[in-house]
Short mmCIF file of C-alpha atoms in Angstrom, two decimals:
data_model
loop_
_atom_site.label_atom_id
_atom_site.label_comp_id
_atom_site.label_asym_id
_atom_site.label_seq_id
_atom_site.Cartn_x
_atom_site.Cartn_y
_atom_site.Cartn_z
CA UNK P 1 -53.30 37.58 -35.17
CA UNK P 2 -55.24 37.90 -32.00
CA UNK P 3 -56.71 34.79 -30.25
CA UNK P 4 -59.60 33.51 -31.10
CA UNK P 5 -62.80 34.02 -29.30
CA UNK P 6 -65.44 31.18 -29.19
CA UNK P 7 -68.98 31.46 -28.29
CA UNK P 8 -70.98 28.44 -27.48
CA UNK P 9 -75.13 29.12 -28.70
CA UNK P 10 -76.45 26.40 -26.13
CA UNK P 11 -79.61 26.07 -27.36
CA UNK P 12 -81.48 28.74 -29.36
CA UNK P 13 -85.47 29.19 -28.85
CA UNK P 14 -86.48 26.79 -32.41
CA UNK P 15 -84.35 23.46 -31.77
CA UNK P 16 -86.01 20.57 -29.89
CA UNK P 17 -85.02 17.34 -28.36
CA UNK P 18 -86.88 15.76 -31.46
CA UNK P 19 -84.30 17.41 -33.44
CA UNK P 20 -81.49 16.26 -30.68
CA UNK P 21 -82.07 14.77 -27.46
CA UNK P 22 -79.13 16.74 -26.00
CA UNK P 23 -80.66 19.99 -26.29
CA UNK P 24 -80.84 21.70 -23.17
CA UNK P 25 -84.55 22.81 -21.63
CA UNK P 26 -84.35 23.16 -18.09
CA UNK P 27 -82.39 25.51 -15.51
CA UNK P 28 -80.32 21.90 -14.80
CA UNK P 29 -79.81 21.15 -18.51
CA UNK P 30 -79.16 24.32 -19.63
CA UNK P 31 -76.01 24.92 -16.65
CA UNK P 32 -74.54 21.77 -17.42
CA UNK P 33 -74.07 22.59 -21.65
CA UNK P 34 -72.64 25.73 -20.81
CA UNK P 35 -70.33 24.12 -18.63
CA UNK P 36 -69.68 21.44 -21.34
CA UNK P 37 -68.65 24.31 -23.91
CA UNK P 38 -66.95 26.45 -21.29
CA UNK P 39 -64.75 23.63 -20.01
CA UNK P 40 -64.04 22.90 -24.03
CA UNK P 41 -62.81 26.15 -24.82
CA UNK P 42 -65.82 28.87 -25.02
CA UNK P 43 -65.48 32.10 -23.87
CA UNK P 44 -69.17 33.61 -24.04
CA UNK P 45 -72.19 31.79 -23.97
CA UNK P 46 -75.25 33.29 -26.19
CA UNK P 47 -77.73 32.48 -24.27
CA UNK P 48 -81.71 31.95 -25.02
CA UNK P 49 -83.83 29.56 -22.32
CA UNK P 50 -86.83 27.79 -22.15
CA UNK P 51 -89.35 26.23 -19.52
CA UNK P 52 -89.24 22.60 -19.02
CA UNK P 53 -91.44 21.51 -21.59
CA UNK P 54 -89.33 23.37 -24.03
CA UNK P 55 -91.11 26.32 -24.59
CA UNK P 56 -89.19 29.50 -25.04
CA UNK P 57 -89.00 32.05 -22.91
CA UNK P 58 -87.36 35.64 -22.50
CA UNK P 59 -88.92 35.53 -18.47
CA UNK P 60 -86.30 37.53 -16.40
CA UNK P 61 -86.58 35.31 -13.29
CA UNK P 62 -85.99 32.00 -15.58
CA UNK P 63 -82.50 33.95 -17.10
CA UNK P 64 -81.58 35.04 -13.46
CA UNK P 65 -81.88 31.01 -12.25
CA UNK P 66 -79.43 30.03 -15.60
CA UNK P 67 -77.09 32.81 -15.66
CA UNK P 68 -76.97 31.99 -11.50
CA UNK P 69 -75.88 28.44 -12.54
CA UNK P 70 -73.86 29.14 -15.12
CA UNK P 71 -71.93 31.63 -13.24
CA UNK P 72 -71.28 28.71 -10.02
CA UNK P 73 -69.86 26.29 -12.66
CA UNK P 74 -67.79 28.69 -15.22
CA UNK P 75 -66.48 31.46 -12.88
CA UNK P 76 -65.21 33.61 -15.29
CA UNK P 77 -67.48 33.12 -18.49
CA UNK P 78 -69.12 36.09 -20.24
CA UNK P 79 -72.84 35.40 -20.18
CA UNK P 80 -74.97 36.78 -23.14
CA UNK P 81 -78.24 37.14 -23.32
CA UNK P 82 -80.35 37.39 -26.27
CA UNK P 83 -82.61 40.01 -26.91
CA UNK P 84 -84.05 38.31 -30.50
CA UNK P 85 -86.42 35.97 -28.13
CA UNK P 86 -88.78 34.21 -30.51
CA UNK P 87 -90.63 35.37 -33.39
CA UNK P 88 -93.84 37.09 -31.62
CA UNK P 89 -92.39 38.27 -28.78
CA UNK P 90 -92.54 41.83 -27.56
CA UNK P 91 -90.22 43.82 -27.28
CA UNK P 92 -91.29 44.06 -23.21
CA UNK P 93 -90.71 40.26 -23.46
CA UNK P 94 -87.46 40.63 -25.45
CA UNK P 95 -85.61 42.78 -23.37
CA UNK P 96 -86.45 41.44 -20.40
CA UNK P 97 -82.83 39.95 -19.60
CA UNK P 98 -81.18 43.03 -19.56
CA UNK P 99 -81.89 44.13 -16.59
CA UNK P 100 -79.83 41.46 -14.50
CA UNK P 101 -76.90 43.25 -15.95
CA UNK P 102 -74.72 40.97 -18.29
CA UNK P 103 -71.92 42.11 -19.66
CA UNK P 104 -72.86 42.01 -23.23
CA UNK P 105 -76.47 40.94 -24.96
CA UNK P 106 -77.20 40.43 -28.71
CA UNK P 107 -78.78 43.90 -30.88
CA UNK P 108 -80.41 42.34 -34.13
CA UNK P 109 -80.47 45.04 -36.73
CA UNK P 110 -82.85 44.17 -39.15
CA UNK P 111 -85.96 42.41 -39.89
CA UNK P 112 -85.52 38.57 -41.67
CA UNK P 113 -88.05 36.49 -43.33
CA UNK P 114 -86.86 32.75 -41.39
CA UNK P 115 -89.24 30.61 -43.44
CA UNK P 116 -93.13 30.58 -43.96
CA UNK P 117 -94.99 32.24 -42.30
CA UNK P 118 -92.35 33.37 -39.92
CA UNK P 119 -90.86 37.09 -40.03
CA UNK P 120 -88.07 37.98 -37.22
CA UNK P 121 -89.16 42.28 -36.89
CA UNK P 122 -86.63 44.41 -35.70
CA UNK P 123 -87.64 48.25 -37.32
CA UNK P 124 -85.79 50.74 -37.02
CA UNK P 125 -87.02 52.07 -33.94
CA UNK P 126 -86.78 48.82 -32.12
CA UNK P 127 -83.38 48.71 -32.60
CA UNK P 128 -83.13 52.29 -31.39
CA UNK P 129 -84.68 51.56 -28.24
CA UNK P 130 -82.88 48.95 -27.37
CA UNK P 131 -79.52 49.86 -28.23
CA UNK P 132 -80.66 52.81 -25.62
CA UNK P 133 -81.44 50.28 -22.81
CA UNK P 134 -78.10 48.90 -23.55
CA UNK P 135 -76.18 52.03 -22.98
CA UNK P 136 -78.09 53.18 -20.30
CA UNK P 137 -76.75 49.98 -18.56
CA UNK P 138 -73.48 50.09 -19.64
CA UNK P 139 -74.22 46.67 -21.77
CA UNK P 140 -71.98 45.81 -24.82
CA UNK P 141 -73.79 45.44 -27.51
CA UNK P 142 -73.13 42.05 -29.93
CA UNK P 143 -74.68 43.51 -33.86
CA UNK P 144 -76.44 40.46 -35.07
CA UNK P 145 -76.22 40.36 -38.92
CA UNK P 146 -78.66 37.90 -41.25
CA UNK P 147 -77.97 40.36 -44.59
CA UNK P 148 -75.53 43.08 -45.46
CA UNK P 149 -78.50 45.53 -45.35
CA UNK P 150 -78.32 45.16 -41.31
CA UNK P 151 -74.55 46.37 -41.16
CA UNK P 152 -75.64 49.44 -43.27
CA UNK P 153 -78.12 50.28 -40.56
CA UNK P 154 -75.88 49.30 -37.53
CA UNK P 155 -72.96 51.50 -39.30
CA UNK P 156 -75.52 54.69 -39.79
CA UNK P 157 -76.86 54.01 -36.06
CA UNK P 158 -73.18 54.21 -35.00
CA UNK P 159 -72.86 57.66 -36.70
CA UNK P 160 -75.95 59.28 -35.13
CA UNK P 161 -74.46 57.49 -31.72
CA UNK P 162 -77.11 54.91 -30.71
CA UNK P 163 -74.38 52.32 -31.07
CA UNK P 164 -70.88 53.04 -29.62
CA UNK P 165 -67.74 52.44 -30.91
CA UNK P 166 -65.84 49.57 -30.76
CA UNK P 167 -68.37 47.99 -33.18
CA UNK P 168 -68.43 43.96 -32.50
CA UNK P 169 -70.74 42.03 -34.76
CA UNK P 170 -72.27 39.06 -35.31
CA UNK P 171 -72.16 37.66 -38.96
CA UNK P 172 -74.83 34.82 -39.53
CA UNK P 173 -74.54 33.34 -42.53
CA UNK P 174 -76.94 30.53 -43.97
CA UNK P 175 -80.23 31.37 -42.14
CA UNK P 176 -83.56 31.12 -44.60
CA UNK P 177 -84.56 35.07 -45.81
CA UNK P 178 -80.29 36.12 -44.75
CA UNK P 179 -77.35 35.87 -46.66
CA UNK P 180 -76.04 32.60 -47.94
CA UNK P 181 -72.76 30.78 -46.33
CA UNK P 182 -69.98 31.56 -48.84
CA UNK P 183 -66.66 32.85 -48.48
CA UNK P 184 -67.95 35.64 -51.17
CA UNK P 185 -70.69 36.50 -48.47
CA UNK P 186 -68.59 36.67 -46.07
CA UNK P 187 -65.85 38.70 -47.50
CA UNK P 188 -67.94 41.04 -48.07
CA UNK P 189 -69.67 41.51 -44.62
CA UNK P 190 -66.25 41.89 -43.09
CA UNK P 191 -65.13 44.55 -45.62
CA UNK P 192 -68.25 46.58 -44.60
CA UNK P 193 -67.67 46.88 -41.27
CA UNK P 194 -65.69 50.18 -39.42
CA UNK P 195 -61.92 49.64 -39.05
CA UNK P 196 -61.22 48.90 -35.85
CA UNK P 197 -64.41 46.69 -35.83
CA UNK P 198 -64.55 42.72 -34.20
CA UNK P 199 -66.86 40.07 -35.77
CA UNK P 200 -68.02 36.39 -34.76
CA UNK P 201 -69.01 34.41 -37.66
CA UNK P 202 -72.22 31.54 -37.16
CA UNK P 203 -72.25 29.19 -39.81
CA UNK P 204 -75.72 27.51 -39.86
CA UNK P 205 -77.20 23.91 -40.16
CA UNK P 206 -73.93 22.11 -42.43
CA UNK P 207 -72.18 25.62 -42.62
CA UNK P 208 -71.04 25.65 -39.60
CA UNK P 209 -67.60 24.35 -39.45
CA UNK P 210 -67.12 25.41 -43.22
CA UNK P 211 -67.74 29.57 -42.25
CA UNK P 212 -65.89 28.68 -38.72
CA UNK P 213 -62.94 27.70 -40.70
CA UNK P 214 -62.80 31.17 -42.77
CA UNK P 215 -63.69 32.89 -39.38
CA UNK P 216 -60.80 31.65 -38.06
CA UNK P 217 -58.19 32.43 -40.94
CA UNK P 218 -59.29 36.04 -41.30
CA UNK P 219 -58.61 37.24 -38.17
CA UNK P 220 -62.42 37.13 -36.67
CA UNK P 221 -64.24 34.34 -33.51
CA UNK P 222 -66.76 31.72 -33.94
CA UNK P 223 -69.78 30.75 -32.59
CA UNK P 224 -71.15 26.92 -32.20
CA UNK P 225 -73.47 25.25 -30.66
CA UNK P 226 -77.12 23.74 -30.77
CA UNK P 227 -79.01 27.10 -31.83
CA UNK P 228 -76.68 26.51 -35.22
CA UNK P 229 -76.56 23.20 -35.92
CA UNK P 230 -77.03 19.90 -33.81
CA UNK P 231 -74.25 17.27 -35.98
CA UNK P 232 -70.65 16.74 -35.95
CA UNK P 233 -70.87 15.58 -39.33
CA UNK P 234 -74.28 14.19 -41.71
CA UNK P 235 -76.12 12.03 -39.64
CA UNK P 236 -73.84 12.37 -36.54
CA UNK P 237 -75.39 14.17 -33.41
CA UNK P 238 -73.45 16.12 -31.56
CA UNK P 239 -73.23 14.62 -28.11
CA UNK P 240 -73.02 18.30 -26.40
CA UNK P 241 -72.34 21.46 -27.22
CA UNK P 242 -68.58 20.87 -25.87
CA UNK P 243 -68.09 18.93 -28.32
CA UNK P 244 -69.27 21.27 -31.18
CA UNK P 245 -66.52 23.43 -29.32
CA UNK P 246 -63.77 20.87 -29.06
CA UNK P 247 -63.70 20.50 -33.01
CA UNK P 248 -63.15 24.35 -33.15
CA UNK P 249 -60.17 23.91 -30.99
CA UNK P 250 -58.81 21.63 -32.94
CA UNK P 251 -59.28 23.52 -35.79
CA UNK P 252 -57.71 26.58 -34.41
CA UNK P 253 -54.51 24.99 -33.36
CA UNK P 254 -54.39 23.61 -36.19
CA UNK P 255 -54.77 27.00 -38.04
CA UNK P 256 -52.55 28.46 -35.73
CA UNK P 257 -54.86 30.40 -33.71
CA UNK P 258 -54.34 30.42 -29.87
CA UNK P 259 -57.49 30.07 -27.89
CA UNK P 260 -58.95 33.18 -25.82
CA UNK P 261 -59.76 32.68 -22.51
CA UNK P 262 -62.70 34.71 -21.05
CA UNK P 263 -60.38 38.05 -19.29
CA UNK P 264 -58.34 37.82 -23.23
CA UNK P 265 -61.68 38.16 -24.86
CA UNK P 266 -63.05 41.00 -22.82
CA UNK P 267 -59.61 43.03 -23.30
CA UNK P 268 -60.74 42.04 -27.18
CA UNK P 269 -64.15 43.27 -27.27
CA UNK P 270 -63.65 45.81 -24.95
CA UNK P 271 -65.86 45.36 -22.33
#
């Protein structure tokens, strides 16, 4: 079995400090979590960022001062940018990031219903045109899954070649309006996918370490961190996101999984 990718989701555009008083806001904040997770054991760090106040933000000079940080503290970490934003965002506003160049960035394939009032869009046509930025700039392409539905379109975008092969998704499982977090579910994502196909698997809120668990036995990575899930355990904060990483380290070896260092995961993903 190939080693095990982790990706650290520092902090997410819809967690605050009055959920956790570790989340990250600013450019200072947000460098030293991603150092915390690197230094544990991540390999990529999805990131989102905000202003000071908290606010989020898809502004291309506020990525370029954090992925600048980042980059002086973990050397050799693959930075990822999301492209999902916040509900209400353009997609001007959304892709913004891009164009600094990262390696990879996130592609969400499908519109979700997270809760209310709130609906994530992503139509067809959004996911088109960005998929198209991302090739015109060489970027690799993370599939973010909230419902089986979105692999179908990913998998027919592949075919008409918007999205080129090798396919690596992202299976999030437990989000309000997307699949739930069961082995069942996630069986069946993984068993939809294109052979020769990678996948991360996000367990959210107490899923987490439940889904990271099956992640790790079938042969897939993981992804932690504050966007997910803020405890170690019910009513326990996580301290920092390294420490959301350390207990999928632990897991791993105990699992017998060997840890992928950044150059190991880009050989995976092929980037």
């Amino acid at each position: 079995m190939e080693k095990l990718i982790i990706t650290a989701a520092i902090c997410g555009a819809e967690v605050t400090k009055e959920h956790n008083p570790n989340v990250p806001y600013t450019v200072e904040e947000i460098v030293e979590e991603a150092y915390n997770a690197y230094k544990a054991g991540a390999s990529i760090i999805h990131l989102h960022v905000r202003e000071d106040d908290g606010t989020p933000t898809q502004d291309k000079n506020r990525f370029e001062k954090c992925i600048n940080g980042i980059k002086e503290r973990c050397k050799d970490v693959i930075i990822q940018p999301s492209t999902g934003g916040a509900v209400g965002m353009t997609n001007d506003e959304r892709l913004q990031p891009i164009y600094l160049n990262p390696e990879m960035a996130t592609l969400d394939c499908g519109t979700c219903n997270f809760g209310g009032d709130e609906i994530f869009i992503n139509t067809e046509n959004t996911i088109i045109e960005f998929a198209n930025r991302m090739n015109e700039l060489g970027i690799k392409p993370e599939i973010e899954v909230f419902d089986k539905g979105m692999v179908d379109m990913a998998v027919r975008l592949h075919r008409k070649g918007y999205i080129k092969a090798p396919l690596h998704f992202n299976f999030v499982l437990g989000v309000n309006g997307g699949i739930t977090a069961t082995p069942r579910d996630l069986i069946y994502l993984v068993n939809s996918i294109p052979v020769g196909s990678t996948y991360t698997v996000t367990g959210i809120g107490r899923n987490e370490f439940n889904m990271a668990v099956m992640g790790i036995i079938m042969g897939g990575h993981v992804r932690v961190g504050y966007e997910d899930n803020i405890y170690m355990s019910k009513g326990v904060l996580a301290k920092s996101n390294g420490e959301l990483v350390e207990r999928v380290v632990r897991l791993a070896k105990e699992l017998g999984r060997e840890i992928a260092s950044p150059d190991e995961a880009r050989k995976i993903l092929n980037i």
